[in-house]
Amino acid sequence: MKKVLKTYPDKCIACHVCESACANLYFRIDDPERSCIRITETAKLPEMNVCNQCETCVAACPTLALTITPQGVVMVTKKLCIGCYMCVAICPTGSMQTYHGGMHPFKCIACGVCTKSCPVEAIRIVQE
Amino acid sequence: MEHKMRKVLAEFSYALKPIEKGYNRRSLYINLGDRVIKEKPVTDLMIDKFVGGKGFDLYLMWHGVKDDTKWDSPENELCIAFGPLCGNTSYPGSGKSIVTTISPLTGIPVDCNVGGHFGPYTKFSGFDALELQGKSDEEVIVYIDGDKGVVKILSADDQEINSHIFAERLIEEFAEGPDKFQFVSVVSSGEAANSALITCLNFSFWDKRRKVARLKQAGRGGTGRVFRDKKIKALVVKYSGLKVDTNNSVDLETLQKTGLKLHKEIEAGDATQCHMREIGTAHLMEIMNDYDLLPIRNFKYGQKPEAITLASWEFKKLFTQGMADGCWYGCSLSCCKAVDGFLPRSGPYKGQPVCVDGPEYETAAGCGSNLCIWDPKDVVELNFYCDTYGIDTISFGTSVAFCMECYEYGILDKEKTGGLDLTWGNAEATFEIIHQMARGEGFGKIVGLGVRRMKAIFADQYGADPKLLQDIGMEAKGLEYSQYMSKESLAQQGGYTLALKGPQHDEAWLIFMDMVNNRIPTFEDKAEALHYFPMFRTWFGLQGLCKLPWNDIEPANNAETDEPAKVPEHVQNYVDIYKAITGKPLDKHELIRQSERVYNFQKVFCMRMGGGRRIDDMPPYRAVGPVTEEEYLSRQERYDKQLTEKIGIDPTGKSTSEKMAIMREHREDQYRQLVDSVYRRKGWTPDGFPTVEHLKSIGMDLPEVLEVIQRYTK
Ligand code: SF4
Ligand code: SF4
Ligand code: SF4
């Protein structure tokens, strides 16, 4: 069983509240560039990008800074990370994030803080 | 448990300081003889004219040796330097060290570019270069503790010095526990370096996934022999503070952005381009065979149906896949393949599971096809023993191939080889040679001297025809050829023989551009390529970079650019990351000039040591054309056509030997014309000496350089 954040783009109203909640929790700053979840407005449904804990990045990390919790969540250990961004390049969904001036990548750890802030339940934590 | 059994023979403390824009601005000098350890300033002149890496090595060596210094003179130096870009974790291929010394094989400076963690860790410990001089009177280990700022010379009565065991033991001894193994790196050689000249240095990196010490080689020119002659058993460095910003770049963001762009390109393109992440450089095996360029039977042939048994997919079956296989952090090209749990069937480690790094293309061709050894496992075994004994796989393969051909001609026989049957493909006999080389006895000891010395021995002691030996002995300047069959590419012949250290393809690899794609048809075109590529590739050695991420992966639109062979987008990446790290201005032209200064300095250094002349740039005929009738006949159609079309001679009615003589005269003349063109383009005289005007124009008219030039041109 894997803990993942599941997205429902048909419900999403692109209010970006989840991005604020995530960035505030992770970096104590209200900046969408620091959010693990990314909402992009398009002509059709909004695109909701978030890590699906597929583990592809784990094998790419040269320092073993990426590990998997018993719930199947991929974590970055900053102490071990040397900021090479190999995991960023290899992520098939583009969900390993970086920000302007940052030294380490960051990603969704399925903590669920965004789900609590979403007014329309367009994101949910599920066990896969 | 740190070095508790070891006596401290000398100790030196230094102040730990952060790096500034890629430089420490000091180097570490160690004299093994009088046990002096000190730091030396890296001056502005060094940075401006010599840049770093190989440039610093050569500068330090120049001032350390005398005109008559031999490889085993106490004042000969072994220098290891790193370069301003070395050690960054953002751009693939940034962890190389450059090793230089006066080579036992050539008598002139040799330079090797090597991966592993020793270089970056020593740099981050506080030094831009390491200079080892003098000879110790007892066996020692040099230990750099980059966490505390202490350098020590320690006693070393260790019995086991073969690298796969020794490197691991030292990592265990010097690391502060198993979770810290990756912070220690070891440089060692092996038993063969006690007497053989074709020996190398192993630079370790701790593989966290496999939990073994992996080894990368500073392979060419006998670095291992110099190391052991100084009675150094190992160099050990410990550095635990590596972070993304340890190199203190001026613009980390641009560096990371440029690195990420390349990571993504590798991710998208490697699986359809060179397959480096799957099989490393061994992907070249089938390609070279297809194009008639794979060395077979001492470079006699370039193609054989049997070679398919050494195709990369056969090696892939032996490799352990799916791991981050970079020789430094952040190299997503990850070419360092390994065979885990390999069981050697010969020698002292018979039946013991070992991890073998590689084989890379050079090893697979040198120890495989060139000897007609067609079982990939035999190649892996030779690879393992070469590495752990500290033998250069390239020189080993070329030297054994030479012996096998001499055996075929009856120059050697069982009596002379001490019972070894050196028929083509005899893996058992080849294993025995390598073990004898390690023990410093028997015929193996003679092979360990390399091709040039063997030629003299076979002529003097066995009465062999020196002319034949010269034709088939694949060495120039004393260094054995690396593994490309250059006969059908004039530009590659030049790429090999004009290389300053001796025939190694790391200055210019033009086979495809020249022969396959016919993009450099005239002498001027070839000369231009033989100017640009050696200069461009020299730059990697100044910076501490690996060459593979430059053109072993290409941007998707590279073929549409004006100069695809240069990979313009990647050249721009290098300009960008240089500026991002050092904060200094650079463009693609100044990049070439940086190299030109050091390249010409190295050329004059060769002259100072008695080399660097036109005669030193002459290849054995085997590298140029068919030496034997069977060789001619194997490509008769092609050669006959060349006689008609290129030379204007009708081959009908002519005997093979007549045709060969005409062919030889023509090819040797072509080579001479090529050399003339290349010297002109490089700003050198017809004798191969840089002109004073040229040295002035590139800013390398230093008094000590001009003094050597004057000696030669008087
Ligand atoms: S970050 Fe990307 S690669 Fe890593 S687990 Fe998440 S989706 Fe997969
Ligand atoms: S950026 Fe950090 S987490 Fe990602 S691969 Fe590199 S070391 Fe591992
Ligand atoms: S391409 Fe290969 S040799 Fe070069 S740095 Fe990367 S892993 Fe090392």
PDB file of C-alpha atoms in Angstrom, chain A residues 20-101:
ATOM      1  CA  SER A  20      -0.118  28.474  -0.977  1.00  0.00           C
ATOM      2  CA  ALA A  21      -0.787  25.917   1.727  1.00  0.00           C
ATOM      3  CA  CYS A  22       2.054  23.684   0.557  1.00  0.00           C
ATOM      4  CA  ALA A  23       4.608  26.499   0.125  1.00  0.00           C
ATOM      5  CA  ASN A  24       3.684  27.900   3.515  1.00  0.00           C
ATOM      6  CA  LEU A  25       4.177  24.586   5.210  1.00  0.00           C
ATOM      7  CA  TYR A  26       7.390  23.635   3.436  1.00  0.00           C
ATOM      8  CA  PHE A  27       9.127  27.006   3.165  1.00  0.00           C
ATOM      9  CA  ARG A  28       7.047  29.408   5.293  1.00  0.00           C
ATOM     10  CA  ILE A  29       6.560  31.579   2.252  1.00  0.00           C
ATOM     11  CA  ASP A  30       3.568  32.144   0.011  1.00  0.00           C
ATOM     12  CA  ASP A  31       5.248  31.545  -3.346  1.00  0.00           C
ATOM     13  CA  PRO A  32       3.858  29.077  -5.894  1.00  0.00           C
ATOM     14  CA  GLU A  33       7.452  28.370  -7.022  1.00  0.00           C
ATOM     15  CA  ARG A  34       7.972  26.738  -3.627  1.00  0.00           C
ATOM     16  CA  SER A  35       4.967  24.458  -3.825  1.00  0.00           C
ATOM     17  CA  CYS A  36       5.231  20.716  -4.363  1.00  0.00           C
ATOM     18  CA  ILE A  37       1.858  20.754  -6.054  1.00  0.00           C
ATOM     19  CA  ARG A  38       1.610  22.822  -9.241  1.00  0.00           C
ATOM     20  CA  ILE A  39      -1.621  23.991 -10.846  1.00  0.00           C
ATOM     21  CA  THR A  40      -1.339  25.248 -14.429  1.00  0.00           C
ATOM     22  CA  GLU A  41      -4.340  26.905 -15.984  1.00  0.00           C
ATOM     23  CA  THR A  42      -5.067  25.762 -19.532  1.00  0.00           C
ATOM     24  CA  ALA A  43      -7.869  26.283 -22.018  1.00  0.00           C
ATOM     25  CA  LYS A  44      -9.366  22.960 -20.962  1.00  0.00           C
ATOM     26  CA  LEU A  45      -9.095  21.457 -17.468  1.00  0.00           C
ATOM     27  CA  PRO A  46      -6.367  22.746 -15.155  1.00  0.00           C
ATOM     28  CA  GLU A  47      -3.202  20.614 -15.123  1.00  0.00           C
ATOM     29  CA  MET A  48      -2.446  19.359 -11.637  1.00  0.00           C
ATOM     30  CA  ASN A  49       1.112  18.177 -11.216  1.00  0.00           C
ATOM     31  CA  VAL A  50       2.154  16.254  -8.141  1.00  0.00           C
ATOM     32  CA  CYS A  51       4.490  13.370  -7.358  1.00  0.00           C
ATOM     33  CA  ASN A  52       2.831   9.969  -7.671  1.00  0.00           C
ATOM     34  CA  GLN A  53       5.595   8.276  -5.617  1.00  0.00           C
ATOM     35  CA  CYS A  54       6.623   6.128  -8.573  1.00  0.00           C
ATOM     36  CA  GLU A  55      10.185   5.806  -7.183  1.00  0.00           C
ATOM     37  CA  THR A  56      11.942   6.316 -10.521  1.00  0.00           C
ATOM     38  CA  CYS A  57      14.135   9.020  -9.006  1.00  0.00           C
ATOM     39  CA  VAL A  58      15.388   6.806  -6.202  1.00  0.00           C
ATOM     40  CA  ALA A  59      17.689   4.744  -8.417  1.00  0.00           C
ATOM     41  CA  ALA A  60      19.189   7.883  -9.976  1.00  0.00           C
ATOM     42  CA  CYS A  61      20.397   9.437  -6.735  1.00  0.00           C
ATOM     43  CA  PRO A  62      24.149   8.982  -6.291  1.00  0.00           C
ATOM     44  CA  THR A  63      24.176   9.699  -2.555  1.00  0.00           C
ATOM     45  CA  LEU A  64      21.151   7.643  -1.474  1.00  0.00           C
ATOM     46  CA  ALA A  65      19.510  10.900  -0.374  1.00  0.00           C
ATOM     47  CA  LEU A  66      16.212   9.603  -1.753  1.00  0.00           C
ATOM     48  CA  THR A  67      14.512   6.951   0.313  1.00  0.00           C
ATOM     49  CA  ILE A  68      11.087   5.360   0.500  1.00  0.00           C
ATOM     50  CA  THR A  69       9.080   5.350   3.721  1.00  0.00           C
ATOM     51  CA  PRO A  70       7.095   2.288   4.795  1.00  0.00           C
ATOM     52  CA  GLN A  71       4.004   4.068   3.362  1.00  0.00           C
ATOM     53  CA  GLY A  72       5.717   4.225  -0.016  1.00  0.00           C
ATOM     54  CA  VAL A  73       6.472   7.938   0.069  1.00  0.00           C
ATOM     55  CA  VAL A  74       9.719   9.135  -1.549  1.00  0.00           C
ATOM     56  CA  MET A  75      11.646  11.508   0.721  1.00  0.00           C
ATOM     57  CA  VAL A  76      14.650  13.797   0.111  1.00  0.00           C
ATOM     58  CA  THR A  77      17.210  13.769   2.939  1.00  0.00           C
ATOM     59  CA  LYS A  78      18.701  17.240   2.609  1.00  0.00           C
ATOM     60  CA  LYS A  79      21.761  16.365   4.672  1.00  0.00           C
ATOM     61  CA  LEU A  80      22.838  13.793   2.080  1.00  0.00           C
ATOM     62  CA  CYS A  81      21.729  15.679  -1.025  1.00  0.00           C
ATOM     63  CA  ILE A  82      24.491  17.301  -3.098  1.00  0.00           C
ATOM     64  CA  GLY A  83      22.074  19.155  -5.366  1.00  0.00           C
ATOM     65  CA  CYS A  84      23.012  17.404  -8.600  1.00  0.00           C
ATOM     66  CA  TYR A  85      19.413  17.466  -9.908  1.00  0.00           C
ATOM     67  CA  MET A  86      19.716  14.071 -11.545  1.00  0.00           C
ATOM     68  CA  CYS A  87      16.451  13.166  -9.863  1.00  0.00           C
ATOM     69  CA  VAL A  88      14.833  16.286 -11.296  1.00  0.00           C
ATOM     70  CA  ALA A  89      15.791  15.312 -14.821  1.00  0.00           C
ATOM     71  CA  ILE A  90      14.713  11.710 -14.524  1.00  0.00           C
ATOM     72  CA  CYS A  91      11.295  12.281 -12.933  1.00  0.00           C
ATOM     73  CA  PRO A  92       8.804  11.100 -15.562  1.00  0.00           C
ATOM     74  CA  THR A  93       6.082  13.485 -14.431  1.00  0.00           C
ATOM     75  CA  GLY A  94       8.248  16.547 -13.767  1.00  0.00           C
ATOM     76  CA  SER A  95       7.233  16.513 -10.125  1.00  0.00           C
ATOM     77  CA  MET A  96      10.651  16.809  -8.505  1.00  0.00           C
ATOM     78  CA  GLN A  97      10.784  20.561  -8.009  1.00  0.00           C
ATOM     79  CA  THR A  98      13.456  23.241  -7.829  1.00  0.00           C
ATOM     80  CA  TYR A  99      13.232  26.940  -7.107  1.00  0.00           C
ATOM     81  CA  HIS A 100      15.173  30.054  -7.968  1.00  0.00           C
ATOM     82  CA  GLY A 101      18.220  30.198  -5.694  1.00  0.00           C
TER      83      GLY A 101
END
